[in-house]
Structure formats: C-alpha cells, structure tokens
XYZ file of N, CA and C in Angstrom:
441
model
N -45.438 -54.422 49.269
C -45.029 -53.155 48.700
C -45.899 -52.034 49.259
N -45.287 -50.921 49.526
C -46.032 -49.753 49.981
C -46.769 -49.131 48.806
N -47.947 -48.618 49.063
C -48.629 -47.859 48.023
C -48.013 -46.477 48.012
N -48.173 -45.781 46.908
C -47.597 -44.452 46.852
C -48.566 -43.467 46.232
N -48.314 -42.198 46.519
C -49.182 -41.117 46.107
C -48.567 -40.404 44.902
N -49.187 -40.474 43.727
C -48.625 -39.827 42.539
C -48.396 -38.325 42.710
N -49.172 -37.678 43.544
C -48.970 -36.236 43.766
C -47.618 -35.964 44.405
N -47.132 -36.885 45.202
C -45.839 -36.695 45.833
C -44.705 -36.856 44.824
N -44.905 -37.715 43.830
C -43.930 -37.780 42.741
C -43.920 -36.459 41.972
N -45.081 -35.885 41.766
C -45.162 -34.596 41.058
C -44.409 -33.508 41.825
N -44.397 -33.582 43.149
C -43.639 -32.621 43.950
C -42.139 -32.777 43.682
N -41.680 -34.014 43.551
C -40.268 -34.258 43.226
C -39.937 -33.714 41.842
N -40.819 -33.921 40.891
C -40.588 -33.421 39.536
C -40.569 -31.895 39.510
N -41.460 -31.268 40.232
C -41.470 -29.801 40.305
C -40.161 -29.286 40.914
N -39.643 -29.991 41.909
C -38.376 -29.598 42.524
C -37.226 -29.727 41.527
N -37.241 -30.783 40.710
C -36.204 -30.957 39.690
C -36.246 -29.815 38.679
N -37.435 -29.459 38.256
C -37.580 -28.338 37.310
C -37.092 -27.032 37.930
N -37.390 -26.830 39.215
C -36.941 -25.637 39.924
C -35.409 -25.572 39.920
N -34.773 -26.686 40.197
C -33.317 -26.718 40.222
C -32.750 -26.366 38.845
N -33.301 -26.963 37.801
C -32.847 -26.675 36.435
C -33.018 -25.197 36.106
N -34.169 -24.655 36.448
C -34.464 -23.250 36.156
C -33.543 -22.286 36.886
N -32.917 -22.759 37.970
C -32.024 -21.916 38.758
C -30.557 -22.306 38.588
N -30.250 -22.943 37.449
C -28.873 -23.241 37.102
C -28.291 -24.492 37.706
N -29.122 -25.299 38.336
C -28.631 -26.501 38.995
C -28.938 -27.781 38.248
N -28.597 -28.868 38.884
C -28.830 -30.207 38.340
C -30.292 -30.569 38.574
N -31.012 -30.996 37.527
C -32.451 -31.236 37.658
C -32.825 -32.586 38.255
N -32.530 -32.744 39.529
C -32.960 -33.935 40.252
C -33.741 -33.473 41.468
N -34.957 -33.974 41.586
C -35.803 -33.647 42.723
C -36.182 -34.906 43.465
N -36.512 -34.737 44.738
C -36.900 -35.880 45.563
C -37.972 -35.444 46.554
N -38.784 -36.406 46.954
C -39.834 -36.160 47.944
C -39.936 -37.385 48.846
N -40.201 -37.151 50.114
C -40.351 -38.228 51.086
C -41.772 -38.192 51.629
N -42.392 -39.351 51.672
C -43.753 -39.432 52.201
C -43.861 -40.517 53.255
N -44.850 -40.347 54.075
C -45.234 -41.375 55.055
C -46.750 -41.479 55.001
N -47.249 -42.673 54.732
C -48.690 -42.894 54.695
C -49.402 -42.028 53.670
N -48.729 -41.732 52.560
C -49.320 -40.904 51.515
C -49.162 -39.417 51.757
N -48.703 -39.020 52.955
C -48.552 -37.612 53.313
C -47.128 -37.145 53.023
N -47.014 -36.051 52.337
C -45.719 -35.486 51.984
C -45.023 -34.956 53.231
N -43.800 -35.444 53.489
C -43.012 -34.984 54.630
C -42.027 -33.890 54.234
N -41.398 -34.061 53.066
C -40.363 -33.117 52.658
C -40.097 -33.249 51.162
N -39.568 -32.166 50.616
C -39.155 -32.123 49.216
C -37.764 -31.505 49.177
N -36.950 -31.958 48.265
C -35.630 -31.375 48.073
C -35.225 -31.485 46.623
N -34.212 -30.740 46.265
C -33.667 -30.851 44.912
C -32.158 -30.725 44.992
N -31.500 -31.144 43.942
C -30.050 -31.056 43.880
C -29.660 -29.592 44.027
N -28.799 -29.316 45.010
C -28.358 -27.947 45.289
C -26.845 -27.809 45.269
N -26.181 -28.699 44.551
C -24.723 -28.639 44.491
C -24.252 -27.271 44.005
N -24.885 -26.757 42.948
C -24.501 -25.465 42.388
C -24.971 -24.339 43.303
N -26.236 -24.366 43.648
C -26.840 -23.284 44.410
C -26.197 -23.121 45.789
N -25.872 -24.224 46.457
C -25.322 -24.155 47.815
C -23.807 -24.352 47.849
N -23.217 -24.693 46.711
C -21.787 -24.958 46.692
C -21.419 -26.169 47.532
N -22.328 -27.123 47.641
C -22.154 -28.294 48.501
C -22.128 -29.551 47.641
N -20.995 -30.239 47.555
C -20.907 -31.414 46.692
C -21.789 -32.584 47.125
N -22.261 -32.572 48.358
C -23.122 -33.664 48.824
C -24.604 -33.332 48.730
N -24.943 -32.163 48.229
C -26.346 -31.718 48.220
C -27.116 -32.256 47.019
N -27.085 -33.572 46.842
C -27.896 -34.203 45.798
C -29.369 -34.104 46.190
N -30.259 -34.359 45.245
C -31.688 -34.209 45.496
C -32.194 -35.031 46.670
N -31.784 -36.301 46.716
C -32.258 -37.177 47.778
C -31.724 -36.722 49.140
N -30.459 -36.325 49.167
C -29.849 -35.866 50.419
C -30.534 -34.576 50.887
N -30.780 -33.664 49.965
C -31.460 -32.407 50.309
C -32.856 -32.680 50.858
N -33.537 -33.658 50.290
C -34.868 -34.025 50.769
C -34.793 -34.594 52.185
N -33.840 -35.486 52.428
C -33.695 -36.062 53.765
C -33.341 -34.982 54.789
N -32.498 -34.042 54.395
C -32.175 -32.928 55.301
C -33.430 -32.114 55.610
N -34.244 -31.870 54.594
C -35.473 -31.089 54.788
C -36.451 -31.819 55.703
N -36.445 -33.145 55.654
C -37.342 -33.934 56.509
C -36.911 -33.891 57.966
N -35.648 -33.629 58.203
C -35.161 -33.596 59.578
C -35.091 -34.994 60.168
N -34.823 -35.035 61.449
C -34.713 -36.315 62.138
C -36.045 -37.055 62.101
N -35.951 -38.339 61.846
C -37.105 -39.228 61.897
C -36.730 -40.385 62.811
N -37.621 -40.792 63.676
C -37.340 -41.931 64.552
C -37.128 -43.194 63.731
N -37.834 -43.277 62.599
C -37.734 -44.428 61.715
C -38.167 -44.013 60.318
N -37.595 -44.670 59.353
C -37.978 -44.451 57.954
C -38.669 -45.683 57.393
N -38.947 -46.653 58.247
C -39.451 -47.957 57.806
C -40.806 -47.891 57.107
N -41.539 -46.820 57.309
C -42.857 -46.691 56.685
C -42.896 -45.517 55.699
N -41.746 -45.216 55.095
C -41.686 -44.099 54.158
C -41.484 -44.586 52.726
N -41.760 -43.671 51.807
C -41.488 -43.874 50.387
C -40.686 -42.665 49.943
N -39.579 -42.913 49.237
C -38.785 -41.828 48.675
C -39.006 -41.801 47.171
N -39.386 -40.637 46.677
C -39.543 -40.419 45.242
C -38.321 -39.660 44.764
N -37.789 -40.028 43.635
C -36.682 -39.291 43.045
C -36.832 -39.327 41.529
N -36.474 -38.238 40.902
C -36.680 -38.141 39.454
C -35.646 -38.923 38.661
N -34.541 -39.298 39.305
C -33.468 -40.040 38.644
C -32.974 -41.135 39.588
N -32.487 -42.213 39.032
C -31.950 -43.305 39.841
C -30.891 -42.752 40.803
N -30.947 -43.123 42.059
C -29.953 -42.639 43.023
C -28.534 -43.091 42.688
N -27.584 -42.202 42.941
C -26.166 -42.517 42.808
C -25.743 -43.353 44.023
N -24.470 -43.698 44.090
C -23.964 -44.505 45.203
C -24.144 -43.804 46.549
N -23.868 -42.496 46.598
C -24.001 -41.763 47.856
C -25.454 -41.756 48.329
N -26.365 -41.459 47.440
C -27.776 -41.387 47.823
C -28.337 -42.769 48.125
N -27.924 -43.767 47.351
C -28.353 -45.141 47.621
C -27.863 -45.574 48.999
N -26.655 -45.177 49.359
C -26.132 -45.497 50.679
C -26.986 -44.913 51.788
N -27.461 -43.690 51.599
C -28.337 -43.067 52.600
C -29.665 -43.800 52.691
N -30.205 -44.195 51.566
C -31.464 -44.949 51.538
C -31.303 -46.261 52.298
N -30.194 -46.948 52.047
C -29.912 -48.206 52.734
C -29.692 -47.962 54.224
N -28.881 -46.960 54.546
C -28.551 -46.651 55.936
C -29.802 -46.417 56.780
N -30.754 -45.663 56.229
C -31.938 -45.311 56.999
C -33.083 -46.305 56.831
N -32.908 -47.313 56.002
C -33.917 -48.357 55.869
C -35.181 -47.917 55.165
N -35.052 -46.998 54.222
C -36.218 -46.591 53.431
C -36.605 -47.779 52.559
N -37.808 -48.317 52.726
C -38.149 -49.576 52.075
C -38.546 -49.482 50.603
N -39.010 -48.314 50.166
C -39.520 -48.167 48.806
C -38.985 -46.896 48.186
N -38.482 -47.030 46.960
C -38.001 -45.883 46.200
C -38.721 -45.890 44.857
N -39.361 -44.771 44.547
C -40.032 -44.601 43.259
C -39.148 -43.689 42.423
N -38.676 -44.212 41.310
C -37.714 -43.537 40.454
C -38.414 -43.033 39.196
N -38.172 -41.786 38.854
C -38.757 -41.228 37.637
C -38.233 -41.897 36.385
N -36.912 -42.110 36.343
C -36.337 -42.757 35.159
C -34.948 -43.280 35.453
N -34.532 -44.269 34.646
C -33.215 -44.876 34.789
C -32.462 -44.893 33.465
N -33.016 -44.255 32.442
C -32.384 -44.295 31.120
C -31.196 -43.345 31.023
N -31.253 -42.203 31.696
C -30.211 -41.187 31.575
C -28.981 -41.475 32.415
N -29.138 -42.302 33.429
C -28.064 -42.584 34.374
C -28.349 -43.940 35.001
N -27.388 -44.872 34.963
C -27.673 -46.209 35.500
C -27.803 -46.245 37.012
N -27.065 -45.386 37.715
C -27.187 -45.313 39.164
C -26.993 -46.648 39.855
N -27.678 -46.806 40.957
C -27.484 -47.974 41.827
C -28.757 -48.797 42.020
N -29.480 -49.033 40.937
C -30.694 -49.846 41.032
C -30.394 -51.235 41.581
N -29.346 -51.861 41.061
C -29.026 -53.221 41.501
C -28.679 -53.256 42.983
N -27.878 -52.298 43.442
C -27.509 -52.242 44.853
C -28.746 -52.106 45.740
N -29.627 -51.202 45.369
C -30.849 -51.010 46.157
C -31.662 -52.301 46.216
N -31.845 -52.917 45.072
C -32.644 -54.156 45.030
C -31.967 -55.282 45.793
N -30.627 -55.379 45.676
C -29.892 -56.409 46.419
C -30.076 -56.253 47.925
N -30.272 -55.040 48.370
C -30.446 -54.764 49.796
C -31.910 -54.837 50.222
N -32.767 -55.350 49.329
C -34.160 -55.596 49.682
C -35.084 -54.401 49.535
N -34.623 -53.371 48.889
C -35.456 -52.180 48.709
C -36.318 -52.354 47.470
N -37.592 -52.084 47.635
C -38.537 -52.123 46.519
C -38.283 -50.892 45.654
N -37.955 -51.101 44.390
C -37.713 -49.989 43.466
C -38.759 -50.039 42.365
N -39.454 -48.927 42.191
C -40.445 -48.796 41.129
C -39.898 -47.780 40.138
N -39.710 -48.185 38.887
C -39.212 -47.282 37.852
C -40.391 -46.858 36.980
N -40.737 -45.578 37.059
C -41.886 -45.065 36.306
C -41.590 -44.838 34.835
N -40.324 -44.769 34.464
C -39.936 -44.472 33.078
C -40.689 -43.250 32.566
N -40.677 -42.215 33.377
C -41.428 -40.992 33.096
C -40.735 -40.167 31.998
N -41.455 -39.932 30.920
C -40.888 -39.202 29.784
C -40.512 -37.767 30.141
N -41.226 -37.165 31.066
C -40.904 -35.796 31.470
C -39.555 -35.752 32.175
N -39.296 -36.721 33.024
C -38.006 -36.803 33.707
C -36.880 -37.050 32.707
N -37.115 -37.963 31.777
C -36.106 -38.253 30.761
C -35.794 -37.016 29.931
N -36.832 -36.319 29.496
C -36.639 -35.131 28.675
C -35.873 -34.038 29.406
N -36.209 -33.825 30.669
C -35.534 -32.803 31.459
C -34.059 -33.153 31.642
N -33.763 -34.397 31.969
C -32.374 -34.806 32.175
C -31.589 -34.788 30.868
N -32.206 -35.216 29.782
C -31.514 -35.180 28.489
C -31.192 -33.738 28.087
N -32.131 -32.840 28.304
C -31.894 -31.425 28.010
C -30.728 -30.891 28.847
N -30.709 -31.240 30.110
C -29.630 -30.821 30.998
C -28.288 -31.385 30.531
N -28.240 -32.680 30.257
C -26.986 -33.314 29.848
C -26.446 -32.715 28.552
N -27.340 -32.309 27.657
C -26.920 -31.715 26.386
C -26.460 -30.269 26.551
N -27.116 -29.512 27.421
C -26.802 -28.090 27.544
C -25.725 -27.794 28.590
N -25.537 -28.689 29.545
C -24.558 -28.458 30.618
C -23.744 -29.723 30.901
N -23.049 -30.233 29.887
C -22.338 -31.502 30.069
C -21.245 -31.455 31.144
N -20.557 -30.334 31.292
C -19.498 -30.253 32.303
C -20.091 -30.326 33.713
N -21.219 -29.691 33.919
C -21.875 -29.729 35.226
C -22.375 -31.134 35.534
N -22.885 -31.826 34.540
C -23.340 -33.200 34.735
C -22.157 -34.091 35.122
N -21.031 -33.960 34.404
C -19.851 -34.765 34.713
C -19.367 -34.498 36.140
N -19.411 -33.235 36.554
C -19.027 -32.867 37.914
C -19.956 -33.514 38.931
N -21.248 -33.514 38.650
C -22.229 -34.038 39.588
C -22.055 -35.529 39.841
N -21.699 -36.271 38.800
C -21.577 -37.723 38.952
C -20.126 -38.161 39.168
N -19.227 -37.183 39.373
C -17.854 -37.508 39.723
C -16.996 -38.001 38.583
N -17.248 -37.489 37.402
C -16.435 -37.909 36.230
C -15.509 -36.817 35.799
C-alpha cells in the first residue's frame, strides 16, 4: 500500500467546501505523487456547465498529462461514481483515499475488484458537508448522480 499525506486530503476537502460555497456539488479531489501534491479539483458541473466535471475528473484535468499514474494516490471526499471509477481504473491509479462512503455507495466494490487499494477515512466533516448539500439541494444532487 502507498503511504499518503493527510495534508493532501485536506486540500481535497477544501476544494469540496469551495465548490459548495459557490453553488456547486461539494466533492473535492487531490492527486499526489510521493507525498507531493500534483493537482486539486472540485466538482464543477454547475460552475462550468459540464456534466462530466466531477471532482475526480476536474483534478485529473488539472494534473494534465502524466506518463504514468502507477505511483500516485487520489484523494476524494466522496466515493467515486462509475464515471470517475472508470477513469481511476483506466489510468491505473493504485490507491484511492475516500473521505466517506455513507452518503453515496459509489463504486467501492468495482475499484477493489480491479485491485485498487481503497482507504475509507469515514471523515465526519465530509459526511456533514454532503448531508447538508443533499438536504438543501436535493434536485442538484439527483442531477449529479444521474437520477
């Protein structure tokens, strides 16, 4: 298992809060290599009008081209959906640190079946932020997850 830097998870959480504060879906993500932060992104579906701009995808876009992702860790405040899990699998990101899985089941099983190390922090701050979002903006949440 890769070791991970808690400060990089905090960057993902800050990005999620930023998205919420600006009317978007509160999911943030950060990519690191060797403990060094490469990129941060947040869900920008609302802000950019882009249905594919989930937090993990925005983070990968911010990181730009990488020759390999085999030595990276992706932090995300919420379990990745099918689209984001597919990107993680496609690029061979070996470790995903998830803030929480209580608010959305996502694709934990798929990631694990494909050999990806998943660490679930069960972070109360992530849970609280997502629960607040789901309660105050239920239509936007349903739109984000395709319901």
